[in-house]
Short mmCIF file of C-alpha atoms in Angstrom, two decimals:
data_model
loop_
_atom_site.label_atom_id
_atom_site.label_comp_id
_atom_site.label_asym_id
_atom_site.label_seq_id
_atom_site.Cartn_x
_atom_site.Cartn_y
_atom_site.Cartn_z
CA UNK A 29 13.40 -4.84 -4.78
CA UNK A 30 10.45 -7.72 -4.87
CA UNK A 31 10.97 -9.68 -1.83
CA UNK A 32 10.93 -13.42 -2.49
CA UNK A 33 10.01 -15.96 0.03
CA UNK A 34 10.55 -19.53 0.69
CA UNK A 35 8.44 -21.98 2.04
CA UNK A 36 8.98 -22.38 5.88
CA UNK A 37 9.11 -25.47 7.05
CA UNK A 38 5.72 -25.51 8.72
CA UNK A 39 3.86 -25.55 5.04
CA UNK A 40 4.95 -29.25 4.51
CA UNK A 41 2.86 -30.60 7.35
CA UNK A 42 0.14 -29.69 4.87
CA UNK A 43 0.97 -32.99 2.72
CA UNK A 44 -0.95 -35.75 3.82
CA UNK A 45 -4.42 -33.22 4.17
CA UNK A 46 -7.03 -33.23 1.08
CA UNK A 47 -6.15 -30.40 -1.53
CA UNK A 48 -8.53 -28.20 -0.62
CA UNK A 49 -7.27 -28.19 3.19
CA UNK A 50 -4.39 -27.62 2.08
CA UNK A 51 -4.56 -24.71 -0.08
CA UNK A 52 -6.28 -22.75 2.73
CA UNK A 53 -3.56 -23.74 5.40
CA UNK A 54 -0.69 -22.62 2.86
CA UNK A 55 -2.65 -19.71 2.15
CA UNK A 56 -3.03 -18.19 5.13
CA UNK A 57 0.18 -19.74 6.38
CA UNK A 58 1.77 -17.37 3.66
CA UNK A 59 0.06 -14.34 4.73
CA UNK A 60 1.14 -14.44 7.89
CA UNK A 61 4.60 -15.01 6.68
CA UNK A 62 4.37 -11.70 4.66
CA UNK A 63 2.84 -10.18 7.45
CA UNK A 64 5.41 -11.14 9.47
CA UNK A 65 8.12 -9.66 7.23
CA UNK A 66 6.16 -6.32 6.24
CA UNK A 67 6.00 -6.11 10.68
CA UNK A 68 10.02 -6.42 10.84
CA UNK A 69 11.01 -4.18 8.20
CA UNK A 70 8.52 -1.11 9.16
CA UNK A 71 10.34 -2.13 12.76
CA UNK A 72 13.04 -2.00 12.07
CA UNK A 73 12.90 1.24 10.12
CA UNK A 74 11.13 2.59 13.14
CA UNK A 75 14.21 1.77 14.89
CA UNK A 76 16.57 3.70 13.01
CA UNK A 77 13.51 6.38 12.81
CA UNK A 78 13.68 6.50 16.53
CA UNK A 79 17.35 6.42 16.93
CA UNK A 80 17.75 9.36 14.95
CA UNK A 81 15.13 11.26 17.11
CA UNK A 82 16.93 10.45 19.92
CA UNK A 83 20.11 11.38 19.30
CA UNK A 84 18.29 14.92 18.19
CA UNK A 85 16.63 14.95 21.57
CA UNK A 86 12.95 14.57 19.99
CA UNK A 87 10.48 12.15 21.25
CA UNK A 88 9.44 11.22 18.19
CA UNK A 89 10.20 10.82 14.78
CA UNK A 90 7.10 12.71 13.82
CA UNK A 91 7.14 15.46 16.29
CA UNK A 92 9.87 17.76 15.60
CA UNK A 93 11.16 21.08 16.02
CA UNK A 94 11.19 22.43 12.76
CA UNK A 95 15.20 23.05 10.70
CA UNK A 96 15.99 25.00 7.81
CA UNK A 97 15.49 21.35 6.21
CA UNK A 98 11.95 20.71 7.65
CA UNK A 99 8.72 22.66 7.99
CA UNK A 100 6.46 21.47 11.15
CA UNK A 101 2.68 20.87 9.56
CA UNK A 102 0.03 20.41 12.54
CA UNK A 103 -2.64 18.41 11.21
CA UNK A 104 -5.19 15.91 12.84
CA UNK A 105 -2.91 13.83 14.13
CA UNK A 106 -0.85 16.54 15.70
CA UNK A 107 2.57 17.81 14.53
CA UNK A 108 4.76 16.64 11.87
CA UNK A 109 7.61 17.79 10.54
CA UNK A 110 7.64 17.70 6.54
CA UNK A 111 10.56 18.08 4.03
CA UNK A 112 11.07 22.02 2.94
CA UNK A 113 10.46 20.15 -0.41
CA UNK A 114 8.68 16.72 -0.42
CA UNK A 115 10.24 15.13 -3.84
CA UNK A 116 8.78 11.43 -2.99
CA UNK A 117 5.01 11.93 -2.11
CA UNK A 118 3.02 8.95 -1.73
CA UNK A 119 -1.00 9.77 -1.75
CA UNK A 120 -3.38 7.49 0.20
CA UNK A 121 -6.59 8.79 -1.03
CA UNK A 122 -8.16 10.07 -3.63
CA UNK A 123 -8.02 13.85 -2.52
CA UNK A 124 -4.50 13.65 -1.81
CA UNK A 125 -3.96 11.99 -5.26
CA UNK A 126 -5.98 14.92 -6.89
CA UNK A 127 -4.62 18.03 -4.71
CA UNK A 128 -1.00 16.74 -5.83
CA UNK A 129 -1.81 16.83 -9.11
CA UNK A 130 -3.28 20.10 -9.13
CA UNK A 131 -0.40 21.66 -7.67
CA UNK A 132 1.59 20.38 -10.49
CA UNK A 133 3.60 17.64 -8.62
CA UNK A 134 3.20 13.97 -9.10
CA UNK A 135 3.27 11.06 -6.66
CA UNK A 136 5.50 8.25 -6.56
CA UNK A 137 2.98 5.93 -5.62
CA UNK A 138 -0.38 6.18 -4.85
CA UNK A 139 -3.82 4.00 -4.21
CA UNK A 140 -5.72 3.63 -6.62
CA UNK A 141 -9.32 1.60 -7.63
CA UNK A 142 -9.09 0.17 -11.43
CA UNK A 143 -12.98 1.87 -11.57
CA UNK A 144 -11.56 5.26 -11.38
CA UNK A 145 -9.21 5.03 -13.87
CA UNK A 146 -11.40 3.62 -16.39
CA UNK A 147 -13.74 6.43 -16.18
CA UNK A 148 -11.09 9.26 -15.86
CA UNK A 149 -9.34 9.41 -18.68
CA UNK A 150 -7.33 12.56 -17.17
CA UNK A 151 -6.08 10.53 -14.55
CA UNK A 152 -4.76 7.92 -16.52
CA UNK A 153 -2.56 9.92 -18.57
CA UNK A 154 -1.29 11.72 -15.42
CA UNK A 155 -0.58 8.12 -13.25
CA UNK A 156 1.85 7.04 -15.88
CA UNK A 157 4.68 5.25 -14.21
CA UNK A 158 3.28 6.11 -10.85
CA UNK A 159 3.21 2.53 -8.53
CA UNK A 160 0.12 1.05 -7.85
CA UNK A 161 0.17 0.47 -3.70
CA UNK A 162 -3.31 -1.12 -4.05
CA UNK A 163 -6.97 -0.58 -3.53
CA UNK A 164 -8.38 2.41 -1.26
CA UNK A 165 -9.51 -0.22 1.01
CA UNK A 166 -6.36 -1.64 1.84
CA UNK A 167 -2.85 0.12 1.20
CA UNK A 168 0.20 -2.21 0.12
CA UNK A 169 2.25 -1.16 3.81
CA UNK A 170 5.47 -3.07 2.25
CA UNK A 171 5.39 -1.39 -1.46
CA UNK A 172 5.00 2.15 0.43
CA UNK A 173 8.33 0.93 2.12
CA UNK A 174 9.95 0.34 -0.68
CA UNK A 175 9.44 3.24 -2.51
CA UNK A 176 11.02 5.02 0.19
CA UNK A 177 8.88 8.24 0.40
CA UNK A 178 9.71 11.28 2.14
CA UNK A 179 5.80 12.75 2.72
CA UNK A 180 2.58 10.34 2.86
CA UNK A 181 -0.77 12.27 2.63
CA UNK A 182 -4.13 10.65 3.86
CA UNK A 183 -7.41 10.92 5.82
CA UNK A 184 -7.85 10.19 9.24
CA UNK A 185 -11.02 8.54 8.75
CA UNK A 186 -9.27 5.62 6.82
CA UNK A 187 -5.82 5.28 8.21
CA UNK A 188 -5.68 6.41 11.24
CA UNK A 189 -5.45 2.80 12.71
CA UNK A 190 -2.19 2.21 10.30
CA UNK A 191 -0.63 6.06 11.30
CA UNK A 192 1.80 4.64 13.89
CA UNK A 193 3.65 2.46 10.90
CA UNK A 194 2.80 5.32 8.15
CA UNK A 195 4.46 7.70 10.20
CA UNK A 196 7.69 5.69 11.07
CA UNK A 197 8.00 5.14 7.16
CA UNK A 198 8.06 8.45 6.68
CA UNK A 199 6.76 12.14 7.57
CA UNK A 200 2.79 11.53 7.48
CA UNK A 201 0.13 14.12 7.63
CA UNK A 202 -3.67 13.00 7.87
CA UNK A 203 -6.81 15.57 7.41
CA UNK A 204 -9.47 15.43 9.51
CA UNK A 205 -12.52 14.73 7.32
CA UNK A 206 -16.64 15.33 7.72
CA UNK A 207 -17.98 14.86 4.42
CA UNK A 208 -16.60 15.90 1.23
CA UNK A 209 -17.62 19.59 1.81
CA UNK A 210 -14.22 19.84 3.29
CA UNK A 211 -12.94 19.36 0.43
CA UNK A 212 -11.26 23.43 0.21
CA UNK A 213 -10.06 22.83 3.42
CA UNK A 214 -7.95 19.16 2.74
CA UNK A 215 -6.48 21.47 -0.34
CA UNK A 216 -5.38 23.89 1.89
CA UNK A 217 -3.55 21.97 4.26
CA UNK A 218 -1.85 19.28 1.52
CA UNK A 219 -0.60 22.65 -0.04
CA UNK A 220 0.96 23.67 3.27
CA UNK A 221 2.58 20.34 3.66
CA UNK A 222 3.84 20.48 -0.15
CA UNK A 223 4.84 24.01 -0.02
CA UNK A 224 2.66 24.94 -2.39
CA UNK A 225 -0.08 27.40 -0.64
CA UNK A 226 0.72 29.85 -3.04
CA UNK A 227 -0.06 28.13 -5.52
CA UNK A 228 -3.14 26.57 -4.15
CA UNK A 229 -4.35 30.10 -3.69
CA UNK A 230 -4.13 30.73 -7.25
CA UNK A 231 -6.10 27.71 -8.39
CA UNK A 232 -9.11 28.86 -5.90
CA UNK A 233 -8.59 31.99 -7.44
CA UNK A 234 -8.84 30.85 -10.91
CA UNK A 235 -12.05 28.06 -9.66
CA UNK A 236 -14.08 31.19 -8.24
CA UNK A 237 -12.77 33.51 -11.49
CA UNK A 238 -14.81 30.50 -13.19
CA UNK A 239 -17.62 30.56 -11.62
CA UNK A 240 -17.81 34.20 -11.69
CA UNK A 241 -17.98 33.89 -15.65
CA UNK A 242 -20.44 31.28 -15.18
CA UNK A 243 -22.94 33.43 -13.17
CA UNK A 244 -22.67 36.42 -15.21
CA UNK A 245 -23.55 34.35 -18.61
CA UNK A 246 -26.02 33.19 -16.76
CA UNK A 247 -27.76 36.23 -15.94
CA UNK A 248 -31.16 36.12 -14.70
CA UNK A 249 -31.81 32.68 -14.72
CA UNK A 250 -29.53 32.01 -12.40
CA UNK A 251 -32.01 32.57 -9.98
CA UNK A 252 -34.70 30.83 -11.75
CA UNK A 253 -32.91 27.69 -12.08
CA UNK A 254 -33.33 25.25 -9.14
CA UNK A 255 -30.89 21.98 -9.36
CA UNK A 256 -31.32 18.77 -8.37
CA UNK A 257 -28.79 16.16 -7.86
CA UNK A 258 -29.74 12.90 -7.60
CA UNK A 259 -28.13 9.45 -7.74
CA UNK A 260 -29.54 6.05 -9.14
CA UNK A 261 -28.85 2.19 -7.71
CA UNK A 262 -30.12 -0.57 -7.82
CA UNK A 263 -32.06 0.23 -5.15
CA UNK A 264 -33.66 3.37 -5.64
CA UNK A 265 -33.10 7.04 -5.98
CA UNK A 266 -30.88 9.22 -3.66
CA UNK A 267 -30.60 12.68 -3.08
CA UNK A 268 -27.70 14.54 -2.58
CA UNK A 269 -28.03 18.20 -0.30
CA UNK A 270 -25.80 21.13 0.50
CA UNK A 271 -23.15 19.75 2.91
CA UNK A 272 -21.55 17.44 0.13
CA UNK A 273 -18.78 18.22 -2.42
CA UNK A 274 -21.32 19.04 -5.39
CA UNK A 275 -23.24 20.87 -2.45
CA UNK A 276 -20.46 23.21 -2.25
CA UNK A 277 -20.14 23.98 -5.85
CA UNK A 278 -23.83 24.42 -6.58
CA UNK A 279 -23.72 26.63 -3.50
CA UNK A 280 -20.47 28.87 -5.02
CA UNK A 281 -22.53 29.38 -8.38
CA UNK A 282 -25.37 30.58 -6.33
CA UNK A 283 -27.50 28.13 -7.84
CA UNK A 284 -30.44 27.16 -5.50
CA UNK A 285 -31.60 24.15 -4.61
CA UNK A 286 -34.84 21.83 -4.46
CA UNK A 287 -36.70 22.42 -1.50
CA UNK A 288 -36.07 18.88 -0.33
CA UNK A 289 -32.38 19.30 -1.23
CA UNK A 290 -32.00 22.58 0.26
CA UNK A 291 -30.49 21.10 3.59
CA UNK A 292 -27.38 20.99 5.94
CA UNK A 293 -26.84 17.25 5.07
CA UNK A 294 -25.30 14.94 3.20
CA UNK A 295 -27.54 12.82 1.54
CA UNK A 296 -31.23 11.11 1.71
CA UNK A 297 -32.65 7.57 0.10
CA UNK A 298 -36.05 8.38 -0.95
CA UNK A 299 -39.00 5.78 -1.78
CA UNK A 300 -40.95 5.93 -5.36
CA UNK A 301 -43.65 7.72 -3.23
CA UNK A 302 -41.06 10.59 -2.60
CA UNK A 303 -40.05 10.66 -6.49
CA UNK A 304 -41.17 14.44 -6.64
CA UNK A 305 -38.48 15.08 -4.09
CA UNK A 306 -35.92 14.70 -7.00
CA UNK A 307 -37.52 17.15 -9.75
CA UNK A 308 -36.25 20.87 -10.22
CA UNK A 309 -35.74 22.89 -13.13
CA UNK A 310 -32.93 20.94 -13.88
CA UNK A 311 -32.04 17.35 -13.13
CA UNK A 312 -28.17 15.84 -13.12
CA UNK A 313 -28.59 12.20 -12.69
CA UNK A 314 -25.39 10.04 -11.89
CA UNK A 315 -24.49 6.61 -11.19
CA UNK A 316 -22.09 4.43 -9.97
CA UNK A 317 -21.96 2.65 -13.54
CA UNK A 318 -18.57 0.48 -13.53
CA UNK A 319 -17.59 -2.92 -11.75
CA UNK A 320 -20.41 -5.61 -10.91
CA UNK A 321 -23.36 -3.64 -9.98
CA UNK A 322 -23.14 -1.66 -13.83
CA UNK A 323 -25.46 -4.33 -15.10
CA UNK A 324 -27.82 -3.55 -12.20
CA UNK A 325 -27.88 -0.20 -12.83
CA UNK A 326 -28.16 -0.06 -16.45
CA UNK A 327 -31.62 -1.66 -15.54
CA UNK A 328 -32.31 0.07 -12.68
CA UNK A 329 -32.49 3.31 -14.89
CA UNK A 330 -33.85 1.82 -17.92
CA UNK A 331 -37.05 1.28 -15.33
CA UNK A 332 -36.77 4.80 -13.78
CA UNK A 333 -36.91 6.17 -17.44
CA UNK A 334 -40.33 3.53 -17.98
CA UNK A 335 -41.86 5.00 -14.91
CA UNK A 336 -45.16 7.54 -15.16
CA UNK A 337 -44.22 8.84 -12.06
CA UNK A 338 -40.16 9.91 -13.10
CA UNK A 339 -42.26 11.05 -16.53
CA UNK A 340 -44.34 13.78 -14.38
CA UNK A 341 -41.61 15.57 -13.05
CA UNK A 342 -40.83 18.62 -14.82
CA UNK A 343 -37.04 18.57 -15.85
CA UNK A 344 -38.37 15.21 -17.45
CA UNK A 345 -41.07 16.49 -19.25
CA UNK A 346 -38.87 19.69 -20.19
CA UNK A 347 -35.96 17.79 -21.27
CA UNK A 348 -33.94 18.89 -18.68
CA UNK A 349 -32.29 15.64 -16.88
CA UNK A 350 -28.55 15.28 -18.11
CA UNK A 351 -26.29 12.18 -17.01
CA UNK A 352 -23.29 13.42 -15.15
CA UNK A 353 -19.77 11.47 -14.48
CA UNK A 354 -18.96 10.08 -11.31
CA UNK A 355 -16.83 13.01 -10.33
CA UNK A 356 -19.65 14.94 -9.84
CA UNK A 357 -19.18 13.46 -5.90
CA UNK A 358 -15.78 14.62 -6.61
CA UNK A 359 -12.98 15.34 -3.62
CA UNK A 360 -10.93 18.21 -5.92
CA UNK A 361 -10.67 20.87 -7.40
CA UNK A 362 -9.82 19.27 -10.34
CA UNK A 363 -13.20 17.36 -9.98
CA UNK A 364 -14.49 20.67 -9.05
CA UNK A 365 -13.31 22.43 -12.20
CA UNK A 366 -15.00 19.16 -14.13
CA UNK A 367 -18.11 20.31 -12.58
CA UNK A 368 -18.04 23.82 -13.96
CA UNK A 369 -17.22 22.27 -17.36
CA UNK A 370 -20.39 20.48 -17.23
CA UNK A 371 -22.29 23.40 -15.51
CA UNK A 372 -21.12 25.73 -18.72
CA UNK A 373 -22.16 22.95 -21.09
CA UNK A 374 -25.54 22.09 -19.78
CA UNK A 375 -26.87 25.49 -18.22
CA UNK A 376 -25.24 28.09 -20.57
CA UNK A 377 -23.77 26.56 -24.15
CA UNK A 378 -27.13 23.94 -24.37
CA UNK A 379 -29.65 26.83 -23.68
CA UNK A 380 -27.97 29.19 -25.95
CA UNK A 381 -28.20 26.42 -28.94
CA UNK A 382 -32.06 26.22 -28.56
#
C-alpha cells in the first residue's frame, strides 16, 4: 500500500522565508520524514525478524541451521538460509535480474535503468508487471518492503553497506564480484540459491554446445582471425582485454586477441597516438549511445570515422569494423548467448555471403 504522509508541523515555520528557501527546507524536511519512516518499518520488521530467531535459538535471522523448509547458501556475506523455493525474488542488479530470467523464473521487483530497457527489447517484454524499485544507483529500501520478498539477490560491491536492512527484509545473498569475468561464477551461485543448479548446468551446457558449432563453422580461420574490442566516448577510444565479460567469451570461442588486448586486465584508455592498438582482423566497436552523452558520441564517432589514422587500420580498410549493442559488456548468459548471435552473424553468415 502507498504510504501517504502529512505535513509535520515543523514544515510551517517555512512561511514567512522567500520561496526558494522554502522549497529546499520542505524538501529535505520531507526526505528525512520518509527516511524516518522507511528506518521504523525495516525496524521494526527486524524486530519480529529477530524475535523469531530467538525463539529458534539462532543468532540471527540470516544465519540459520538449515529445515526441510530452508536451504543454507554461503555466499560473501557468509551464511544464509534461503526458501527450498524462493517464489518472491527481488533482483538488485543487473546479473541477478538476467540469471533469474534465464532460469525461467521472474522477479517481483527488480532495479532497473530506463537506458537498458530502451535498448533491450528482450527485457522489456520479460519485465512486464515486474515493480520498478528504482535506479541501480540507489534501490527504493521501502518498495522492496512492500513487496514482501522472500529471497533478494545482489553484489557485494554495491550493497553491501545496505545488507544489514536487506537482510532483515528478507533472506539476502550477495556475490562477491572482480570484474565481469565472474560472470559463470555469480550464475552458479544465484542458481544454488534458486534451486535451480540443474538447470543452470544445462544452459552452460547448451552456451558451450554453441560455441562448439561456432568454432567448427569456423574452421581454419578461427585461428587467423584476431578480435578487437574496443569502445568509443566522448573522450577517446578504449580497449577492452581478456579479464572482462566479452574477454571470457572471445576466450571460450578460442578466438585470439590483439596483441595489445591480449592481457589479464580489464580495460585500457588509449591516446590517438596508440590508435593502432585497436586494429585486428576484425573490429567490434560499441558505445554507450543512450541518455545525455548519445549526442556526444554520435560525434565523437562521426570524427573517428573522418580520421586518416582510424582509416589505416586494417579491419577499416577491409571492411571489417561492425557496431555491436551494449550487451556486448554483458553480465549473463543471456547477454552471453547475444554475443554468439552476433559472433555467428558477423564471423560466419557475413563471410559466407561474400
Amino acid at each position: 500500500m502507498p504510504f501517504r504522509f502529512r505535513h509535520a508541523p515543523a514544515l510551517h515555520r517555512c512561511l514567512g522565508m522567500s520561496r526558494a528557501i522554502k522549497r529546499r527546507i520542505c524538501r529535505v524536511q520531507r526526505q528525512f520524514l520518509l527516511a524516518t519512516l522507511v528506518f521504523l518499518l525495516v525496524s521494526a520488521c527486524s524486530g519480529n525478524r529477530l524475535n523469531t530467531a530467538s525463539q529458534n535459538g539462532t543468532a540471527s535471522p540470516t544465519v540459520q541451521s538449515a529445515t526441510s523448509a530452508c536451504r543454507t547458501i554461503k555466499h560473501v556475506m557468509g551464511e544464509t538460509c534461503v526458501p527450498a523455493i524462493p517464489e518472491r525474488i527481488v533482483t538488485l542488479d543487473y546479473f541477478a535480474l538476467e540469471n533469474v530470467l534465464a532460469l525461467g523464473m521472474k522477479p517481483v521487483g527488480t532495479v532497473l535503468n530506463q537506458d537498458l530497457t530502451e535498448e533491450r527489447a528482450d527485457l522489456r517484454e520479460r519485465l512486464t508487471e515486474v515493480e520498478n524499485l528504482g535506479s541501480v544507483d540507489q534501490p527504493n529500501l521501502e518498495k522492496i518492503l512492500a513487496l514482501k520478498p522472500d529471497l533478494i539477490l545482489g553484489i557485494k560491491t554495491t550493497r553491501e553497506k545496505i545488507y544489514p536492512q536487506l537482510s532483515q527484509i528478507a533472506p539476502t545473498v550477495l556475490s562477491d564480484f572482480d570484474s565481469s569475468a565472474d560472470w559463470k561464477e555469480i550464475l552458479k551461485l544465484h542458481a544454488e540459491a534458486l534451486g535451480k543448479t540443474e538447470t543452470a548446468k544445462q544452459v552452460m551446457d547448451d552456451y558451450y554446445s554453441r560455441l562448439e558449432k561456432f568454432k567448427a563453422q569456423m574452421g581454419d580461420r578461427l585461428s587467423q582471425t584476431e578480435v578487437s574490442v574496443v569502445r568509443i566516448t566522448p573522450q577517446g577510444l578504449i580497449l577492452y582485454m581478456k579479464d572482462i565479460f566479452i574477454g571470457t567469451i572471445l576466450e571460450d570461442a578460442e578466438l585470439p586477441r590483439p596483441p595489445a588486448q591480449d592481457k589479464d586486465s580489464w580495460s585500457e584508455e588509449i591516446s590517438k597516438e596508440r590508435i593502432r592498438d585497436a586494429d585486428g582482423d576484425v573490429i567490434f566497436l560499441w558505445s554507450n549511445e543512450v541518455g545525455d552523452q548519445e549526442q556526444e558520441i554520435q560525434t565523437a564517432l562521426a570524427k573517428l570515422k573522418a580520421d586518416p589514422l582510424w582509416s589505416q587500420l586494417n579491419a577499416v580498410k577491409q571492411g571489417k569494423v561492425f557496431e555491436v549493442p551494449r550487451y556486448w559488456i554483458g553480465s549473463s548468459i543471456l547477454a552471453a548467448n547475444a554475443v554468439i548471435d552476433d559472433l555467428f552473424k558477423y564471423l560466419v553468415e557475413k563471410k559466407s555471403s561474400e
